[in-house]
XYZ file of C-alpha atoms in Angstrom:
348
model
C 23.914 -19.384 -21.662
C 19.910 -19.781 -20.687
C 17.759 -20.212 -23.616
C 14.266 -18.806 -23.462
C 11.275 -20.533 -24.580
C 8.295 -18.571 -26.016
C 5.115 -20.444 -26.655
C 2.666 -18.439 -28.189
C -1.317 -19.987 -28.313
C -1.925 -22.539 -31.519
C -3.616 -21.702 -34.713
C -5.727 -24.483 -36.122
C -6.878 -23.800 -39.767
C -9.701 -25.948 -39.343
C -11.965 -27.428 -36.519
C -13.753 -30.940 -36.877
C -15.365 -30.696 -33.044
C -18.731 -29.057 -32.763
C -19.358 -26.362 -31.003
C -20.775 -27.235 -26.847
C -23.252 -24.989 -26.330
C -25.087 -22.468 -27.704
C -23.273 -18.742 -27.134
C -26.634 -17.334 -27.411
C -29.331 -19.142 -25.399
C -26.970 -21.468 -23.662
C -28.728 -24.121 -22.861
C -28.664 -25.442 -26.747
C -26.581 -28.359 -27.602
C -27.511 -29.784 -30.587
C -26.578 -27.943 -34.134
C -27.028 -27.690 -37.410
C -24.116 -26.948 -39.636
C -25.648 -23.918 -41.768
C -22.726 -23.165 -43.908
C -18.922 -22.558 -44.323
C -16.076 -19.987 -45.013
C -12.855 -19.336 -46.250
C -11.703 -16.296 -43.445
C -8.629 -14.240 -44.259
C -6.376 -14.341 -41.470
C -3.403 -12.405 -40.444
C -0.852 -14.418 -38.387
C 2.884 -15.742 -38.721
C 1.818 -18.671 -40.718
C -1.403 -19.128 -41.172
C -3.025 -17.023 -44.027
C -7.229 -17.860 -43.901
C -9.167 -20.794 -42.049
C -12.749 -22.291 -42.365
C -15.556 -21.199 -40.492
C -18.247 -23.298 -39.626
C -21.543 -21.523 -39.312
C -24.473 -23.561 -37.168
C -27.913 -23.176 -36.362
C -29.031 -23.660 -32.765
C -31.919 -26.049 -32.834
C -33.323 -24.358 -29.756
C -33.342 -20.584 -30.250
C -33.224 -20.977 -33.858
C -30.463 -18.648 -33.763
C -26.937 -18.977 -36.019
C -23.461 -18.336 -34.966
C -19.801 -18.816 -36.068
C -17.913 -21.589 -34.579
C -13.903 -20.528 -34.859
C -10.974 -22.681 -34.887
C -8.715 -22.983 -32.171
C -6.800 -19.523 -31.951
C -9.088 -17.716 -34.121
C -12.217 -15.344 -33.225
C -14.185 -12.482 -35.298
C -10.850 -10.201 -34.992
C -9.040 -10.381 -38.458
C -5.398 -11.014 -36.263
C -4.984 -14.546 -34.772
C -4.202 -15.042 -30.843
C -0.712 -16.184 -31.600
C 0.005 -12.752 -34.053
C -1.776 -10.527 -31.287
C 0.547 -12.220 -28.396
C 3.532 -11.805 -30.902
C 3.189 -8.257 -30.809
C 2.912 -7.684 -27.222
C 5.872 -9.608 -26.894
C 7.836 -7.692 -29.394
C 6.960 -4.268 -27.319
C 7.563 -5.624 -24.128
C 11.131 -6.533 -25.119
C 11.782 -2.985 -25.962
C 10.512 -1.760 -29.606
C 7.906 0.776 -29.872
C 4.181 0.548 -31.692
C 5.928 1.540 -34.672
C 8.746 -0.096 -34.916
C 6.741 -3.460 -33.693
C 4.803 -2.699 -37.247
C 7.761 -2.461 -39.190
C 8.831 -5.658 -37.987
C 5.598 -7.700 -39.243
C 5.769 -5.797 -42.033
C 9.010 -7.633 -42.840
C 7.134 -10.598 -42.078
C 4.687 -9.652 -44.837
C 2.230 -8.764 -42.228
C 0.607 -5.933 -42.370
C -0.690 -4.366 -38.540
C -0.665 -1.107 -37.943
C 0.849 0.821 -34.870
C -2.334 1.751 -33.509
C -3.952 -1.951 -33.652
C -0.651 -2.975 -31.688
C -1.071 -0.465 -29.152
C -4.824 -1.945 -28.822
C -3.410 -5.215 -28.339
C -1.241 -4.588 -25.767
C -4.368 -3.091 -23.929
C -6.313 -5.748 -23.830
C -3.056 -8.081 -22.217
C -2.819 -5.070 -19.831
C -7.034 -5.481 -19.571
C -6.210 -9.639 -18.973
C -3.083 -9.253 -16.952
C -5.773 -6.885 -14.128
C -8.283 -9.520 -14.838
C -5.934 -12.707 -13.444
C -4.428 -10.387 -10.803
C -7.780 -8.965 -9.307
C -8.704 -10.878 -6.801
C -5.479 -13.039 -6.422
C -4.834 -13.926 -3.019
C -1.322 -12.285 -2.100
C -0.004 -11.401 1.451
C 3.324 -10.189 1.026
C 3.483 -7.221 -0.810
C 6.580 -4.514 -1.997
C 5.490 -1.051 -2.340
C 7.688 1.733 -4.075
C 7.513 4.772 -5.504
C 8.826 6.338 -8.958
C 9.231 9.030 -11.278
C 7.943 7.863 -14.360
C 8.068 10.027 -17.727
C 4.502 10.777 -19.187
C 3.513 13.742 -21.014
C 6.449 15.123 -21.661
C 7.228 15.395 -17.794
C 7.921 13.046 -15.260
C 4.890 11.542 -13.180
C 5.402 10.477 -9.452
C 3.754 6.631 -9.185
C 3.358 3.973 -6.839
C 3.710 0.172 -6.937
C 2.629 -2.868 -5.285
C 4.223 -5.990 -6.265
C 4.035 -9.546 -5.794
C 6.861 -10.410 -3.992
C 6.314 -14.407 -4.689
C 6.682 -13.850 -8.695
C 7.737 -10.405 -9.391
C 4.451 -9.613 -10.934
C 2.960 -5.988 -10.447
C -0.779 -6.047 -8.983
C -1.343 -2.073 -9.011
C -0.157 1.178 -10.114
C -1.367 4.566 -9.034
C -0.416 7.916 -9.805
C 0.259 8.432 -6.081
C 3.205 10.520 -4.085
C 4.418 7.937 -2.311
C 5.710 10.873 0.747
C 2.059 11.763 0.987
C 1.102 8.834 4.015
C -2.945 10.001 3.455
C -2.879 9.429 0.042
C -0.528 5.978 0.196
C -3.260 4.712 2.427
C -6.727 5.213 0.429
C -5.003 3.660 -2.260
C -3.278 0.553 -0.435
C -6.058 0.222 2.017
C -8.365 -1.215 -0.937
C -5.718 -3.714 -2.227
C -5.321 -5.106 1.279
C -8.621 -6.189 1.614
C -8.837 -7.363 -1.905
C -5.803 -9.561 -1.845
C -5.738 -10.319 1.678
C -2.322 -8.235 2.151
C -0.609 -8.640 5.729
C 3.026 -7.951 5.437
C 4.825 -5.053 2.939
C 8.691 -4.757 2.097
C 9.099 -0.983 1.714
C 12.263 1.014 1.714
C 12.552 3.081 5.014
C 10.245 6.351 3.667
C 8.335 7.500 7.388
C 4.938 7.238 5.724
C 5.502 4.133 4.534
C 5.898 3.053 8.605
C 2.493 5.422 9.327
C 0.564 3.663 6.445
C 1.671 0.181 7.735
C 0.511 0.841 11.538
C -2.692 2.517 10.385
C -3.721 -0.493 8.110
C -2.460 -2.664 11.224
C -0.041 -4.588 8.232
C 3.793 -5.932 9.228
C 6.325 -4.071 7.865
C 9.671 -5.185 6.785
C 12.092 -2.555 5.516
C 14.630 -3.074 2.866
C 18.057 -3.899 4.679
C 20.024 -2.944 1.159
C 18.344 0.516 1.795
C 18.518 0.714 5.860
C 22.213 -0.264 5.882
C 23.300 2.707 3.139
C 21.941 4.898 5.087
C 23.026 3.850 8.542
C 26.359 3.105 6.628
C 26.923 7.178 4.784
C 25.503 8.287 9.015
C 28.246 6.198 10.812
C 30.803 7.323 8.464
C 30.120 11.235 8.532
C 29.940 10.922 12.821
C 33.203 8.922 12.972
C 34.905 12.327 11.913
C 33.434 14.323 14.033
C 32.731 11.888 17.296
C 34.809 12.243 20.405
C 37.320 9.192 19.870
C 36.437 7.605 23.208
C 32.945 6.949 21.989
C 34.024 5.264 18.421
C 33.358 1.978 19.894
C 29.307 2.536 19.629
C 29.566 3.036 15.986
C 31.549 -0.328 16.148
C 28.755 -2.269 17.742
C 25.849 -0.559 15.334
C 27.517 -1.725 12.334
C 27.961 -5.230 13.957
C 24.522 -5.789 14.704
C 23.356 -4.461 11.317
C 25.199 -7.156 10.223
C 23.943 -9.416 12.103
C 20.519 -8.568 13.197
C 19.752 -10.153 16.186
C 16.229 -10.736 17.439
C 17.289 -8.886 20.833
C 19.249 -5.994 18.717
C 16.586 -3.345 20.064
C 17.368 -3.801 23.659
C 21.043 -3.521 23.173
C 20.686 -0.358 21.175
C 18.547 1.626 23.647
C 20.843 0.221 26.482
C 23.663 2.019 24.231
C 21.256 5.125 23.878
C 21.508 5.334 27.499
C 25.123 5.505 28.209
C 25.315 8.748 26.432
C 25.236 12.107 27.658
C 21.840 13.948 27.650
C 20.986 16.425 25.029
C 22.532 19.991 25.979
C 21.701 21.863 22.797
C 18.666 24.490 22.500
C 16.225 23.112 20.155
C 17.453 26.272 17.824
C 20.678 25.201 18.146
C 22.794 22.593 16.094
C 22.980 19.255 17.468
C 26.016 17.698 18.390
C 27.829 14.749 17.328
C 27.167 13.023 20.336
C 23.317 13.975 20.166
C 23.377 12.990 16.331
C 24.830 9.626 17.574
C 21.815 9.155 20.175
C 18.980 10.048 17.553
C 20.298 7.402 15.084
C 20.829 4.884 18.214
C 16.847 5.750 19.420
C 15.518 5.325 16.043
C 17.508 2.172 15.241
C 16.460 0.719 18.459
C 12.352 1.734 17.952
C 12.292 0.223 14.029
C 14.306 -2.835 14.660
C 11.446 -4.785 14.280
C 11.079 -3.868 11.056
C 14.413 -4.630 10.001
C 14.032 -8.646 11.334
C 10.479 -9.236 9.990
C 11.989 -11.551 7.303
C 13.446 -13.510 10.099
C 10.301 -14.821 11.553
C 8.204 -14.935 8.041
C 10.101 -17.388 5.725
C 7.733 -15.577 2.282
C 9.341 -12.280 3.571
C 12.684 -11.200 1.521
C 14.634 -9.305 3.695
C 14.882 -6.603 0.607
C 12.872 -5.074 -2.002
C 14.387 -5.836 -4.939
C 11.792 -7.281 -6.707
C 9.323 -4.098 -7.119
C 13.048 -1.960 -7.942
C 13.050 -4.630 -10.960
C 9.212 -3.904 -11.921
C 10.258 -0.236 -11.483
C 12.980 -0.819 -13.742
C 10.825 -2.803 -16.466
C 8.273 0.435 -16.712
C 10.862 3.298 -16.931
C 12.443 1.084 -20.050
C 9.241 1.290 -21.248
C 8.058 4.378 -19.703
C 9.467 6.695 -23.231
C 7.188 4.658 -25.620
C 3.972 5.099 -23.671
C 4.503 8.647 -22.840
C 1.623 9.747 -26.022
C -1.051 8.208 -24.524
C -3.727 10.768 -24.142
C -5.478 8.953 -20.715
C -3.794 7.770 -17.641
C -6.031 4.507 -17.433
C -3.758 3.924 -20.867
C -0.814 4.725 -19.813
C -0.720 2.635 -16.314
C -1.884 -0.303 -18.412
C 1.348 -0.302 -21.050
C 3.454 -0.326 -17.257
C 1.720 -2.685 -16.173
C 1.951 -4.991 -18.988
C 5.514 -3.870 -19.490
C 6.557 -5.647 -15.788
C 4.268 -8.486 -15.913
C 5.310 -11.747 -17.568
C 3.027 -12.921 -20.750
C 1.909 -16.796 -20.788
């Protein structure tokens, strides 16, 4: 059984260092002490520190010089981080209250759903311009306002951590690319894992990015195709269906060739384009397209950072649908896509 270790920031009742610099004209560094205070506090076991007060011998100006874990905000660091934590593991703003209630804490729901805003606000801050070139993108259908919203993702593949969310259809290849194109000069993007949506392959060749398509995805697919034609395939050409499988299995760098060199010991189409296609002209579409996107199935091969599927967005995904029921009262999208956010990033 793994045990997991939270450490949440240090509360210090009391500082004896002095502060650096003045906050105020900056280039002050010597102080006068000009006073003290007992400050109520609210945190898990610290109840009120003592503020030092100084005078800048500079500007002439005074400020407050906080303990370690402590600012102007009646809530400590460690009590503010507490409470994110306790919504990101599931329990609504309410429920999160009740809890430090029990704790003879009194927050309300609202200054909990503040606090996890201003992670979310941090969490954008240390992800903006964070250099990241491998990138999953997926889409979702997230519940907000009573109805479910359509969103897109982009994920660091390296730690599972989302960079972006937009309130994009990810089948719209127009849209997909004002908002990726942005993000791939800001993070230095070069390669996304995507599942095998066509825009998805438009987007990456217009933004001149590798693409490497999810094989968990690519071999369902293939897989439900190859069963549905072996019923209905003349029985001298089950052998093709044979090899396909084996190479998607084994994905060899030359797989393309052999697939179009299969595409072209079939018979030529002989249906009107009005007309239902045969088995045998179903069999040479999927053998054609197979054999034109292989190189997106074998990026991983050649580009060790590349996973070879996409699971780590679906988990992200996963992480703000969980969440997705609690956030749904927000009255402004900005709030919303910063509770999913936080809700599939990891807190220090």
């Amino acid at each position: 059984m793994a045990i997991v270790v939270l450490k949440l920031p240090n509360v210090k009742r009391r500082t004896a260092a002095r502060p650096r610099q003045c906050p105020y004209c900056v280039r002050g560094m010597l102080f006068q002490r000009w006073g003290q205070v007992n400050k109520p506090v609210k945190d898990l076991r610290v109840r009120n520190v003592k503020v030092y007060r100084y005078r800048c011998c500079d500007c002439k100006r005074t400020f407050r010089h906080y303990p370690e874990g402590n600012s102007s905000a009646d809530q400590t660091e460690r009590l503010r981080l507490f409470a994110v934590v306790l919504w990101t593991l599931g329990l609504s703003h309410r429920a999160s209250s009740l809890i430090l209630t029990g704790l003879k804490i009194r927050v309300s729901h609202m200054t909990i759903w503040r606090d996890v805003q201003e992670q979310a606000k941090q969490v954008k801050k240390r992800n903006h311009w964070k250099p990241v070139r491998v990138v999953g993108l997926d889409g979702a259908q997230v519940l907000g306002w009573g109805e479910k919203q359509p969103v897109l993702v982009a994920v660091d593949v390296g730690n599972g951590e989302p960079l972006a969310i937009g309130y994009i259809n990810e089948y719209d290849p127009q849209a997909v690319r004002r908002w990726l194109e942005p993000l791939v000069q800001q993070h230095g993007i070069t390669v996304i894992v995507t599942d095998d949506l066509a825009s998805y392959k438009v987007v990456a060749e217009k933004l001149h990015l590798e693409q490497q398509v999810c094989q968990f995805h690519v071999r369902r697919w293939v897989g439900k195709t190859l069963k549905e034609l072996q019923k209905t395939i003349p029985k001298e050409w089950l052998w093709i269906l044979e090899e396909i499988h084996d190479l998607l299995e084994t994905l060899p760098p030359d797989g393309s060739k052999t697939l179009y060199a299969l595409w072209k010991q079939l018979p030529g189409r002989r249906s009107k384009r009005n007309q239902a296609r045969s088995a045998l002209e179903q069999l040479r579409d999927l053998l054609l397209r197979l054999s034109q996107d292989w190189h997106m199935y074998c990026t991983f091969q050649s580009e060790p950072e590349v996973p070879w599927t996409n699971n780590s967005t679906e988990r992200a995904i996963g992480h703000m649908k969980m969440r997705a029921r609690t956030v749904r009262g927000y009255k402004s999208r900005s709030g919303m896509q910063a509770g999913l956010l936080l809700a599939a990033a990891s807190i220090p």
